[in-house]
Amino acid sequence: MASLTSLISSPPSSTNNIFPKTSQLSAPIGRLQTLRKSQLAVTCKSSNVLAAAAAASRRDVLLGLGAGLYGAGAFVTDPFSAAFARPIDGPSQDVCKLATPSPGNPLQIECCPPAMAGRESKPFQFPSPSEPKRIRRPAHLASQDKEYVEKYKLAMKRMKCLPPEDPRSFFQQAKVHCAYCNGSYVQSSHTNLGLQIHFSWLFLPFHRMYLHFYERILGSLIQDPTFALPFWNWDHEDGMAIAEMFKDPESPLFDGLRNVYHLPSNKPLDLRWDRVTEDKPFERIRDDNYARVYELMVSGAQRRLEFFGPKYRAGDPPPAGGGGTSERLHNMAHLWTGGHNQQFGEDMGNFYSAGRDPIFYVHHCNVDRLWNVWKTIGGFRFDFDDYDYLNTSFLFYDENSDLIKIKVKDVLDPQALGLEYEDRPIPWRNSRPVPTAANAARTATAAAFGGPAEAQAAVGPRFPLVLEKVTTVMVPRPKKGRTAKEKSAASEILVVEGIELEGDKVVQFEVVINDDPDNPSGPSNSEFAGSFLNIPHVHGNNGHNKFVTGLRMDITELLEDIGAENDDQIQVTLVPKKSDGPVTIGGLKIEYSS
């Protein structure tokens, strides 16, 4: 491994003679947008990048824990399954559409990578076992390691100074998320259907692939095969704030389009941020955060379908918002970090621009780490073994600028990728919410909430309804007093169905059960069932962006804690939060998930 001093004095040939002057850092990169100094924050050594950026402008380029359960070669193809298989075979190499932050907006974003048409991809190859491991560390601790920070900054500087057309460049890497998440790509076998990697079982494996190639590119630019990204350890109180290494405006790790109110060291990420309140005590944010992580990793994620999200196969329309608990856990960090005064929440607060902020990758490293943690909790927490899931593939450019086809089954074992995470305490594991005093003392009976479901339904709201105020509904339960064996066989799921909204709008609401509608509980109380949050994106559905989705919440443990297991019905309260557009609710029901 080269020393930091030698790396600075002798950059690799791929980055020589491509550094523009500081005064050139505002060169235009998009039709209606410029590349900001706050995004580059680098001083390069020649004017080649400026010329490349100008050419890019003319083309409308816009920046636009231990081993897993499976190892390489652990999967055997079932001929019967393969005969009827529908795995998504990556994006079409011939079709890539212009994107936009909002339907009807004149800003057209070129999120497509360097031309792939006619280019043959190579199959993914696992790193050699002889290669040194890449160990990801918590960002707040890594910030104290000056040598690591300088090495990270140098790698990012070199990535930002690569010519824009280089698939390894910061420009192109940032566009990967836009292309896969904002309506640019279509399915290779169904070019009439968009390809979306959010809101389904593909969310976690896709982002693991993305991080793998991004990290290896950075390491190659500083000739360090051990280089690893840090992770934003927001599930521990010591790591909830944005790490110091990302706050220097002169650093290539800085992004000027972050919420300035959330940059101070005493501002922890608030997983229940309402876009209004900025003065919560640290202890309250910490406790609510721990309770939210517990809900989305433990009580609400007892089944893999609930954790990963719905299945998504070739020929299916792009999945709509919602996703599994792993994705819902990650959403608020996007919104909380993104620019509060930007029209579309740039950078982190919108799918099309999130990849422009270096902290995006650090955030997703923690999401990836929590996938590993989830599988250690026990019970039914393991990866899918579905043929279509395992054989779904995507295309990425690697550190050699080769186009690589990689499958989901290739990334289920982090150690096979040469990756490890530094062990960290998991305080949220013991943060099971507690019931309010009223429910702690009550005798479980439906009569406590106004009689049988039929009588209550007659005076309740009619669906569909526009959620404009706190709304309470009585929901009948198909079965009460379930035995331990029945609970082990299937979780009880509260479903909010027919959620209709515009995809480019922030929409959020919370759900509580058997609670006081005038004073609804937060995550630290058992009555809190979950929440819905839409991160702005373009759904890519025939030119408009309205879609219908749902929200699934495992309430098996919740009903035990509030003494409602023997109730014929439950009182469900929907609590709207600050949103940018209307949301319509189609109905509520209970079903069972095995």
Coordinates of C-alpha atoms in Angstrom, one line a residue:
M1 CA 0.0 0.0 0.0
A2 CA 1.4 3.4 -1.0
S3 CA 2.1 6.0 1.7
L4 CA -0.1 9.0 1.8
T5 CA 2.9 11.3 1.1
S6 CA 3.9 9.4 -2.0
L7 CA 0.3 9.4 -3.2
I8 CA 0.0 13.2 -2.9
S9 CA 3.3 13.8 -4.6
S10 CA 2.8 11.2 -7.4
P11 CA -0.9 10.8 -8.4
P12 CA -1.7 7.8 -10.7
S13 CA -1.5 8.4 -14.4
S14 CA -5.3 8.2 -14.7
T15 CA -5.6 11.5 -12.8
N16 CA -2.6 13.4 -14.1
N17 CA -3.1 16.7 -16.0
I18 CA -6.8 16.9 -15.4
F19 CA -7.1 19.4 -12.6
P20 CA -8.7 22.8 -13.4
K21 CA -8.1 26.0 -11.5
T22 CA -10.2 26.9 -8.6
S23 CA -11.8 29.7 -10.5
Q24 CA -13.1 27.2 -13.0
L25 CA -15.1 25.2 -10.6
S26 CA -18.4 26.9 -11.5
A27 CA -18.3 25.6 -15.0
P28 CA -21.8 24.7 -16.2
I29 CA -22.7 21.0 -16.1
G30 CA -26.4 21.0 -16.9
R31 CA -29.0 22.7 -19.0
L32 CA -30.4 24.7 -16.1
Q33 CA -27.9 24.0 -13.4
T34 CA -24.2 24.6 -12.7
L35 CA -21.7 22.5 -10.8
R36 CA -21.2 24.3 -7.5
K37 CA -17.9 24.8 -5.8
S38 CA -19.5 23.3 -2.7
Q39 CA -19.9 20.0 -4.6
L40 CA -16.4 19.8 -6.0
A41 CA -14.3 21.7 -3.4
V42 CA -11.1 20.6 -5.1
T43 CA -8.2 22.3 -6.8
C44 CA -7.0 20.3 -9.8
K45 CA -3.9 20.7 -12.0
S46 CA -5.0 21.4 -15.5
S47 CA -7.8 22.8 -17.6
N48 CA -8.9 19.5 -19.2
V49 CA -11.7 19.0 -16.7
L50 CA -13.1 22.5 -17.7
A51 CA -13.1 21.6 -21.4
A52 CA -14.7 18.2 -20.6
A53 CA -17.3 19.9 -18.5
A54 CA -18.1 22.4 -21.2
A55 CA -18.6 19.6 -23.7
A56 CA -20.7 17.8 -21.1
S57 CA -22.8 20.9 -20.8
R58 CA -23.5 20.9 -24.5
R59 CA -24.7 17.3 -24.1
D60 CA -26.9 18.3 -21.1
V61 CA -24.9 16.2 -18.7
L62 CA -26.1 16.8 -15.1
L63 CA -24.5 15.4 -12.0
G64 CA -27.3 14.3 -12.5
L65 CA -21.0 -7.6 10.5
G66 CA -19.7 -10.9 10.0
A67 CA -20.4 -13.5 7.3
G68 CA -23.7 -13.7 5.6
L69 CA -25.8 -16.8 5.1
Y70 CA -24.5 -17.6 1.7
G71 CA -21.1 -17.8 0.0
A72 CA -20.0 -17.8 -3.5
G73 CA -21.3 -20.8 -5.4
A74 CA -23.8 -21.8 -2.8
F75 CA -26.7 -21.7 -5.2
V76 CA -27.9 -24.5 -7.4
T77 CA -30.1 -23.8 -10.3
D78 CA -33.4 -25.7 -10.1
P79 CA -34.3 -26.6 -13.7
F80 CA -38.1 -26.4 -12.9
S81 CA -37.7 -22.9 -11.3
A82 CA -35.5 -21.7 -14.2
A83 CA -38.1 -22.8 -16.8
F84 CA -40.6 -20.4 -15.3
A85 CA -38.2 -17.8 -14.0
R86 CA -38.7 -14.1 -14.4
P87 CA -35.6 -12.5 -12.9
I88 CA -34.9 -8.9 -14.0
D89 CA -32.0 -9.0 -16.3
G90 CA -30.6 -5.6 -15.7
P91 CA -31.5 -2.4 -17.5
S92 CA -31.8 -2.2 -21.3
Q93 CA -28.4 -1.3 -22.8
D94 CA -30.2 0.3 -25.7
V95 CA -32.8 2.5 -23.9
C96 CA -32.1 5.2 -21.4
K97 CA -34.5 8.2 -21.0
L98 CA -34.0 11.7 -19.9
A99 CA -35.1 12.2 -16.3
T100 CA -36.7 15.2 -14.6
P101 CA -37.1 16.2 -10.9
S102 CA -40.8 16.7 -11.4
P103 CA -43.3 15.9 -14.2
G104 CA -43.8 18.9 -16.5
N105 CA -40.7 20.6 -15.3
P106 CA -38.5 21.9 -18.2
L107 CA -35.3 20.7 -16.5
Q108 CA -34.2 17.6 -18.4
I109 CA -31.6 15.5 -16.6
E110 CA -29.2 13.2 -18.4
C111 CA -28.8 10.4 -15.9
C112 CA -27.6 7.8 -18.4
P113 CA -24.1 6.4 -18.1
P114 CA -21.5 6.3 -20.9
A115 CA -23.0 4.5 -23.9
M116 CA -23.6 0.9 -23.2
A117 CA -25.3 0.0 -26.5
G118 CA -23.5 -2.8 -28.2
R119 CA -21.0 -3.1 -25.4
E120 CA -20.5 -6.5 -24.0
S121 CA -20.6 -6.8 -20.2
K122 CA -18.3 -9.0 -18.2
P123 CA -19.6 -11.4 -15.5
F124 CA -18.8 -10.3 -11.9
Q125 CA -15.7 -11.8 -10.4
F126 CA -15.3 -12.1 -6.6
P127 CA -12.2 -10.5 -5.1
S128 CA -9.4 -12.9 -4.6
P129 CA -9.3 -14.3 -1.0
S130 CA -5.7 -13.2 -0.9
E131 CA -6.8 -9.5 -1.2
P132 CA -6.8 -7.6 2.1
K133 CA -10.1 -7.0 3.7
R134 CA -11.9 -3.7 3.5
I135 CA -13.1 -2.7 7.0
R136 CA -15.8 -0.1 7.3
R137 CA -15.6 2.1 10.4
P138 CA -18.1 4.5 12.1
A139 CA -17.7 7.9 10.4
H140 CA -17.6 9.8 13.7
L141 CA -14.7 7.7 14.9
A142 CA -12.9 7.7 11.5
S143 CA -13.1 11.5 11.6
Q144 CA -10.6 11.4 14.4
D145 CA -8.1 9.6 12.3
K146 CA -6.3 12.4 10.4
E147 CA -4.5 10.0 8.0
Y148 CA -7.7 8.2 7.1
V149 CA -9.5 11.5 6.5
E150 CA -6.7 12.9 4.3
K151 CA -6.7 9.6 2.3
Y152 CA -10.5 9.7 1.9
K153 CA -10.4 13.4 0.8
L154 CA -7.6 12.6 -1.8
A155 CA -9.6 9.7 -3.2
M156 CA -12.7 11.8 -3.5
K157 CA -10.7 14.7 -5.0
R158 CA -9.4 12.4 -7.7
M159 CA -12.8 11.0 -8.4
K160 CA -14.2 14.5 -8.8
C161 CA -11.3 15.5 -11.1
L162 CA -11.7 12.6 -13.6
P163 CA -13.2 13.7 -16.9
P164 CA -17.0 13.8 -16.8
E165 CA -17.2 11.1 -19.5
D166 CA -15.1 8.7 -17.4
P167 CA -17.6 6.1 -15.9
R168 CA -15.5 6.2 -12.7
S169 CA -15.9 9.9 -12.3
F170 CA -17.9 11.6 -9.6
F171 CA -20.3 12.9 -12.3
Q172 CA -21.1 9.4 -13.6
Q173 CA -21.2 7.7 -10.2
A174 CA -23.7 10.3 -9.0
K175 CA -25.8 9.6 -12.0
V176 CA -26.1 5.9 -11.2
H177 CA -28.7 6.5 -8.6
C178 CA -30.6 8.9 -10.8
A179 CA -30.7 6.4 -13.7
Y180 CA -31.9 3.4 -11.6
C181 CA -34.2 5.4 -9.3
N182 CA -35.8 8.2 -11.3
G183 CA -37.3 6.7 -14.4
S184 CA -34.3 6.7 -16.9
Y185 CA -33.9 2.9 -17.2
V186 CA -36.3 0.3 -18.6
Q187 CA -36.2 -3.4 -18.1
S188 CA -34.1 -5.2 -20.7
S189 CA -36.8 -7.8 -21.5
H190 CA -39.8 -5.4 -21.2
T191 CA -38.7 -2.0 -22.6
N192 CA -42.2 -0.7 -22.1
L193 CA -41.7 -0.9 -18.3
G194 CA -39.5 1.2 -16.2
L195 CA -36.9 -0.2 -13.8
Q196 CA -37.0 0.9 -10.2
I197 CA -34.7 -0.4 -7.5
H198 CA -36.5 1.1 -4.6
F199 CA -39.7 -0.1 -2.9
S200 CA -39.0 -3.8 -3.3
W201 CA -36.7 -6.7 -2.3
L202 CA -34.1 -5.3 -4.6
F203 CA -33.4 -2.2 -2.5
L204 CA -30.8 -3.7 -0.2
P205 CA -28.8 -5.8 -2.7
F206 CA -28.7 -3.1 -5.4
H207 CA -27.2 -0.5 -3.0
R208 CA -24.7 -3.1 -1.7
M209 CA -23.5 -3.5 -5.3
Y210 CA -23.4 0.3 -5.8
L211 CA -21.3 0.7 -2.7
H212 CA -19.0 -2.1 -3.7
F213 CA -18.0 -0.6 -7.0
Y214 CA -17.9 3.0 -5.8
E215 CA -15.6 2.0 -2.9
R216 CA -13.2 0.1 -5.1
I217 CA -13.0 3.0 -7.5
L218 CA -12.0 5.3 -4.7
G219 CA -9.4 2.8 -3.5
S220 CA -7.9 2.3 -6.9
L221 CA -7.5 6.1 -7.3
I222 CA -5.2 6.2 -4.3
Q223 CA -3.7 2.8 -4.9
D224 CA -5.0 1.4 -1.7
P225 CA -6.9 -1.9 -1.9
T226 CA -7.7 -1.7 1.8
F227 CA -9.6 1.6 1.5
A228 CA -13.1 1.4 2.8
L229 CA -15.9 3.9 3.2
P230 CA -17.0 4.8 6.7
F231 CA -20.6 4.3 7.9
W232 CA -22.9 6.9 9.4
N233 CA -23.6 5.2 12.7
W234 CA -26.9 6.9 13.3
D235 CA -28.3 4.0 15.3
H236 CA -25.9 4.9 18.2
E237 CA -26.1 8.1 20.1
D238 CA -22.4 8.9 19.6
G239 CA -22.8 8.8 15.8
M240 CA -26.2 10.4 15.2
A241 CA -24.8 13.7 14.1
I242 CA -23.1 14.3 10.7
A243 CA -19.5 13.4 11.2
E244 CA -16.9 16.3 11.3
M245 CA -15.1 15.2 8.2
F246 CA -18.1 16.2 6.0
K247 CA -18.4 19.7 7.3
D248 CA -15.3 21.5 5.9
P249 CA -16.5 23.7 3.0
E250 CA -13.1 23.4 1.4
S251 CA -13.2 19.6 1.5
P252 CA -14.2 17.4 -1.4
L253 CA -16.4 15.6 1.1
F254 CA -18.6 18.7 1.6
D255 CA -21.8 19.3 -0.2
G256 CA -23.3 22.8 0.0
L257 CA -26.9 21.5 -0.5
R258 CA -27.4 20.2 3.0
N259 CA -29.8 21.5 5.6
V260 CA -27.6 24.1 7.4
Y261 CA -29.7 23.7 10.6
H262 CA -28.5 20.1 10.8
L263 CA -24.8 20.6 10.5
P264 CA -23.9 21.5 14.1
S265 CA -22.3 18.7 16.2
N266 CA -25.1 18.8 18.7
K267 CA -27.8 18.1 16.0
P268 CA -28.5 14.4 15.9
L269 CA -30.3 12.9 13.0
D270 CA -34.0 12.9 14.0
L271 CA -35.7 9.8 12.5
R272 CA -39.1 11.3 13.4
W273 CA -38.3 14.8 12.0
D274 CA -41.6 16.6 11.2
R275 CA -39.9 19.3 9.0
V276 CA -40.9 21.9 11.5
T277 CA -39.5 21.2 15.0
E278 CA -35.8 21.9 15.4
D279 CA -35.5 22.3 19.2
K280 CA -36.1 18.8 20.5
P281 CA -33.9 17.8 23.5
F282 CA -31.1 15.4 22.5
E283 CA -32.4 12.7 24.9
R284 CA -35.9 12.7 23.3
I285 CA -34.5 12.3 19.8
R286 CA -32.1 9.6 20.9
D287 CA -34.9 7.6 22.7
D288 CA -37.3 8.0 19.8
N289 CA -34.6 7.0 17.3
Y290 CA -33.8 3.9 19.3
A291 CA -37.5 3.0 19.5
R292 CA -37.9 3.5 15.7
V293 CA -34.9 1.3 14.9
Y294 CA -36.3 -1.3 17.2
E295 CA -39.6 -1.1 15.5
L296 CA -38.2 -1.4 12.0
M297 CA -35.5 -4.0 12.8
V298 CA -37.2 -6.1 15.4
S299 CA -40.9 -6.0 16.2
G300 CA -41.9 -4.8 12.7
A301 CA -39.4 -6.9 10.8
Q302 CA -40.0 -10.5 12.0
R303 CA -40.6 -11.7 8.4
R304 CA -38.3 -11.2 5.4
L305 CA -41.2 -9.9 3.2
E306 CA -41.8 -7.1 5.7
F307 CA -38.1 -6.3 6.0
F308 CA -37.0 -6.4 2.4
G309 CA -40.3 -5.3 0.7
P310 CA -42.5 -6.8 -2.0
K311 CA -41.2 -9.2 -4.7
Y312 CA -40.4 -7.6 -8.0
R313 CA -39.9 -9.7 -11.2
A314 CA -39.4 -9.1 -14.9
G315 CA -42.6 -7.9 -16.5
D316 CA -43.9 -6.3 -13.3
P317 CA -44.6 -2.6 -13.4
P318 CA -42.2 -0.5 -11.4
P319 CA -43.0 -0.9 -7.7
A320 CA -44.6 2.1 -6.0
G321 CA -43.5 3.8 -2.8
G322 CA -43.6 2.1 0.6
G323 CA -41.0 -0.6 0.6
G324 CA -39.9 -2.8 3.5
T325 CA -38.9 -1.7 6.9
S326 CA -35.2 -1.6 5.9
E327 CA -36.1 1.1 3.3
R328 CA -38.5 3.0 5.6
L329 CA -35.7 3.0 8.2
H330 CA -33.4 4.8 5.8
N331 CA -35.8 7.4 4.3
M332 CA -35.7 10.1 7.0
A333 CA -31.9 10.5 6.7
H334 CA -32.4 11.6 3.1
L335 CA -35.0 14.2 3.9
W336 CA -33.3 15.4 7.1
T337 CA -29.9 15.9 5.3
G338 CA -31.2 17.5 2.0
G339 CA -31.2 21.2 1.4
H340 CA -34.2 22.8 3.3
N341 CA -34.4 25.7 0.8
Q342 CA -34.0 23.7 -2.4
Q343 CA -37.0 23.4 -4.7
F344 CA -36.7 19.6 -4.9
G345 CA -34.8 18.9 -1.7
E346 CA -31.5 18.6 -3.4
D347 CA -29.2 16.9 -2.9
M348 CA -30.0 14.1 -0.4
G349 CA -33.7 14.9 -0.3
N350 CA -34.4 13.7 -3.8
F351 CA -33.6 10.4 -5.5
Y352 CA -32.3 12.1 -8.7
S353 CA -29.7 14.1 -6.9
A354 CA -28.9 12.1 -3.7
G355 CA -25.7 10.5 -5.2
R356 CA -24.1 14.0 -5.5
D357 CA -23.6 14.1 -1.8
P358 CA -20.7 12.0 -0.5
I359 CA -22.6 11.4 2.7
F360 CA -25.2 9.4 0.6
Y361 CA -22.8 6.5 0.4
V362 CA -21.8 6.7 4.1
H363 CA -25.5 6.7 5.0
H364 CA -26.1 3.6 2.8
C365 CA -23.1 1.9 4.4
N366 CA -25.0 1.9 7.7
V367 CA -28.2 0.6 6.0
D368 CA -26.1 -2.2 4.5
R369 CA -24.5 -2.9 7.9
L370 CA -28.0 -3.1 9.5
W371 CA -28.9 -5.8 6.9
N372 CA -26.2 -7.9 8.4
V373 CA -27.3 -7.1 12.0
W374 CA -30.9 -8.0 11.1
K375 CA -29.8 -11.5 10.2
T376 CA -28.2 -12.0 13.5
I377 CA -31.3 -11.3 15.6
G378 CA -32.8 -14.7 14.9
G379 CA -36.2 -16.1 14.2
F380 CA -37.2 -16.0 10.5
R381 CA -34.7 -13.3 9.6
F382 CA -32.8 -14.7 6.5
D383 CA -32.4 -13.8 2.9
F384 CA -34.7 -14.9 0.2
D385 CA -33.8 -18.0 -1.7
D386 CA -36.2 -17.3 -4.6
Y387 CA -34.7 -18.0 -8.0
D388 CA -35.8 -14.7 -9.5
Y389 CA -34.4 -12.8 -6.6
L390 CA -31.0 -14.5 -6.7
N391 CA -30.6 -14.1 -10.4
T392 CA -31.8 -10.5 -10.9
S393 CA -28.8 -8.6 -12.3
F394 CA -27.6 -5.1 -12.7
L395 CA -24.9 -3.3 -14.7
F396 CA -22.1 -1.2 -13.1
Y397 CA -18.7 0.1 -14.3
D398 CA -15.8 -1.1 -12.1
E399 CA -12.5 0.5 -11.2
N400 CA -11.1 -0.5 -14.6
S401 CA -14.0 1.1 -16.5
D402 CA -15.2 -2.3 -17.5
L403 CA -19.0 -2.9 -17.7
I404 CA -19.9 -5.6 -15.2
K405 CA -23.0 -7.7 -14.8
I406 CA -23.6 -8.6 -11.2
K407 CA -26.4 -10.7 -9.7
V408 CA -28.1 -10.5 -6.3
K409 CA -26.7 -13.9 -5.3
D410 CA -23.2 -12.4 -5.7
V411 CA -23.6 -10.0 -2.9
L412 CA -25.4 -11.8 -0.1
D413 CA -22.2 -12.7 1.7
P414 CA -20.2 -9.5 2.6
Q415 CA -17.1 -11.5 3.4
A416 CA -17.1 -12.9 -0.1
L417 CA -16.8 -9.3 -1.3
G418 CA -13.8 -8.7 1.0
L419 CA -15.9 -6.6 3.3
E420 CA -16.3 -6.3 7.1
Y421 CA -17.8 -3.8 9.5
E422 CA -16.2 -2.8 12.7
D423 CA -18.3 -4.0 15.6
R424 CA -20.4 -1.4 17.4
P425 CA -22.8 -1.5 20.4
I426 CA -26.4 -2.0 19.5
P427 CA -28.3 0.0 22.2
W428 CA -31.7 -0.1 20.3
R429 CA -31.9 -3.8 20.8
N430 CA -33.2 -3.2 24.3
S431 CA -35.5 -0.3 23.4
R432 CA -38.8 -2.1 23.2
P433 CA -41.5 0.6 23.5
V434 CA -43.7 0.7 26.5
P435 CA -47.5 1.2 26.6
T436 CA -49.1 4.3 27.8
A437 CA -50.6 4.3 31.3
A438 CA -54.1 3.8 29.9
N439 CA -53.2 0.7 28.0
A440 CA -50.9 -0.7 30.6
A441 CA -53.8 -0.8 33.0
R442 CA -56.7 -1.7 30.7
T443 CA -58.4 -5.1 30.3
A444 CA -58.2 -6.1 26.7
T445 CA -61.8 -5.6 25.4
A446 CA -63.2 -4.1 22.3
A447 CA -66.0 -2.5 24.4
A448 CA -63.4 0.0 25.7
F449 CA -63.4 1.6 22.3
G450 CA -67.1 1.9 21.6
G451 CA -68.6 -1.5 20.9
P452 CA -68.3 -4.0 18.1
A453 CA -66.7 -3.2 14.8
E454 CA -69.9 -3.2 12.8
A455 CA -71.5 -0.5 15.0
Q456 CA -68.3 1.7 14.9
A457 CA -67.9 1.3 11.1
A458 CA -71.3 2.8 10.5
V459 CA -70.2 6.1 12.0
G460 CA -66.6 6.0 10.8
P461 CA -65.1 7.7 7.8
R462 CA -65.8 6.5 4.4
F463 CA -62.9 5.4 2.1
P464 CA -61.3 6.5 0.0
L465 CA -60.5 9.7 2.0
V466 CA -58.1 12.6 1.7
L467 CA -56.0 12.6 4.8
E468 CA -56.2 16.2 5.9
K469 CA -56.7 15.8 9.7
V470 CA -56.3 13.2 12.4
T471 CA -58.6 10.4 11.4
T472 CA -59.7 7.4 13.6
V473 CA -61.1 4.2 12.2
M474 CA -62.1 0.9 13.8
V475 CA -60.6 -2.1 12.1
P476 CA -62.0 -5.6 12.7
R477 CA -59.5 -8.4 13.4
P478 CA -60.1 -11.7 11.5
K479 CA -58.9 -13.6 14.5
K480 CA -58.4 -12.8 18.1
G481 CA -56.6 -14.5 21.0
R482 CA -54.0 -16.1 18.7
T483 CA -51.8 -18.8 20.3
A484 CA -48.0 -18.7 20.4
K485 CA -48.0 -21.4 17.7
E486 CA -50.2 -19.3 15.4
K487 CA -48.0 -16.2 16.0
S488 CA -44.9 -18.2 15.1
A489 CA -46.5 -19.3 11.9
A490 CA -47.8 -15.9 10.8
S491 CA -47.4 -12.3 11.9
E492 CA -50.4 -10.0 12.1
I493 CA -50.1 -7.2 9.7
L494 CA -52.0 -3.9 9.6
V495 CA -52.2 -2.7 6.0
V496 CA -53.0 0.9 5.0
E497 CA -54.0 0.3 1.4
G498 CA -54.7 2.5 -1.6
I499 CA -52.2 5.3 -0.6
E500 CA -52.4 7.6 -3.6
L501 CA -50.0 10.5 -3.9
E502 CA -47.7 12.4 -6.3
G503 CA -44.2 10.8 -6.3
D504 CA -42.3 14.1 -6.5
K505 CA -43.9 15.4 -3.2
V506 CA -42.9 14.8 0.4
V507 CA -45.8 13.0 2.0
Q508 CA -45.8 11.7 5.6
F509 CA -48.1 10.4 8.2
E510 CA -48.0 8.3 11.4
V511 CA -50.2 5.4 12.6
V512 CA -51.1 4.7 16.2
I513 CA -53.3 2.0 17.7
N514 CA -55.7 2.2 20.6
D515 CA -54.4 5.6 21.5
D516 CA -55.7 9.0 22.3
P517 CA -56.4 10.7 19.0
D518 CA -56.0 14.1 20.6
N519 CA -52.6 13.3 22.0
P520 CA -51.1 10.5 19.8
S521 CA -48.1 8.7 21.1
G522 CA -44.6 8.7 19.6
P523 CA -42.2 5.8 18.9
S524 CA -41.2 5.3 22.5
N525 CA -44.8 4.1 23.3
S526 CA -46.1 0.7 22.2
E527 CA -49.2 2.3 20.6
F528 CA -47.0 3.7 17.8
A529 CA -47.4 1.3 14.9
G530 CA -45.3 3.0 12.2
S531 CA -45.1 5.8 9.7
F532 CA -45.2 6.5 6.0
L533 CA -42.7 8.9 4.3
N534 CA -42.3 9.4 0.5
I535 CA -38.9 10.7 -0.7
P536 CA -39.4 12.8 -3.9
H537 CA -38.7 11.0 -7.1
V538 CA -40.2 10.5 -10.5
H539 CA -42.0 7.2 -10.8
G540 CA -41.6 7.0 -14.6
N541 CA -45.1 5.9 -15.3
N542 CA -46.1 7.2 -18.7
G543 CA -45.3 10.8 -18.1
H544 CA -47.2 11.3 -14.9
N545 CA -46.2 10.7 -11.4
K546 CA -49.3 9.8 -9.4
F547 CA -49.1 6.3 -8.0
V548 CA -50.9 4.1 -5.5
T549 CA -49.0 2.1 -2.8
G550 CA -49.5 0.8 0.6
L551 CA -48.0 0.5 4.1
R552 CA -47.6 -2.7 6.0
M553 CA -46.9 -2.8 9.8
D554 CA -46.3 -6.0 11.8
I555 CA -48.4 -5.4 15.0
T556 CA -48.0 -8.8 16.6
E557 CA -45.8 -7.6 19.4
L558 CA -47.6 -4.3 19.7
L559 CA -50.9 -6.0 20.4
E560 CA -49.3 -8.0 23.1
D561 CA -47.8 -4.9 24.7
I562 CA -51.0 -2.9 24.8
G563 CA -53.2 -5.8 26.0
A564 CA -55.3 -6.0 22.8
E565 CA -54.8 -9.6 21.7
N566 CA -58.3 -10.6 22.6
D567 CA -60.0 -7.6 21.0
D568 CA -62.4 -8.1 18.1
Q569 CA -61.2 -4.8 16.6
I570 CA -58.6 -2.1 17.1
Q571 CA -58.8 1.6 16.9
V572 CA -56.4 2.9 14.3
T573 CA -55.6 6.6 14.1
L574 CA -53.9 8.2 11.1
V575 CA -51.9 11.3 12.0
P576 CA -50.9 13.5 9.0
K577 CA -47.6 15.4 9.2
K578 CA -46.3 18.3 7.1
S579 CA -46.6 17.2 3.5
D580 CA -46.2 19.0 0.1
G581 CA -49.2 17.4 -1.5
P582 CA -52.4 15.6 -0.8
V583 CA -52.5 11.9 0.1
T584 CA -55.6 9.7 -0.3
I585 CA -56.1 6.6 1.8
G586 CA -58.0 3.7 0.2
G587 CA -58.7 1.7 3.4
L588 CA -57.3 -0.3 6.3
K589 CA -57.3 -4.0 6.9
I590 CA -55.5 -6.8 8.8
E591 CA -53.9 -9.8 7.1
Y592 CA -51.3 -12.4 8.1
S593 CA -47.8 -12.9 6.8
S594 CA -45.9 -16.1 7.1

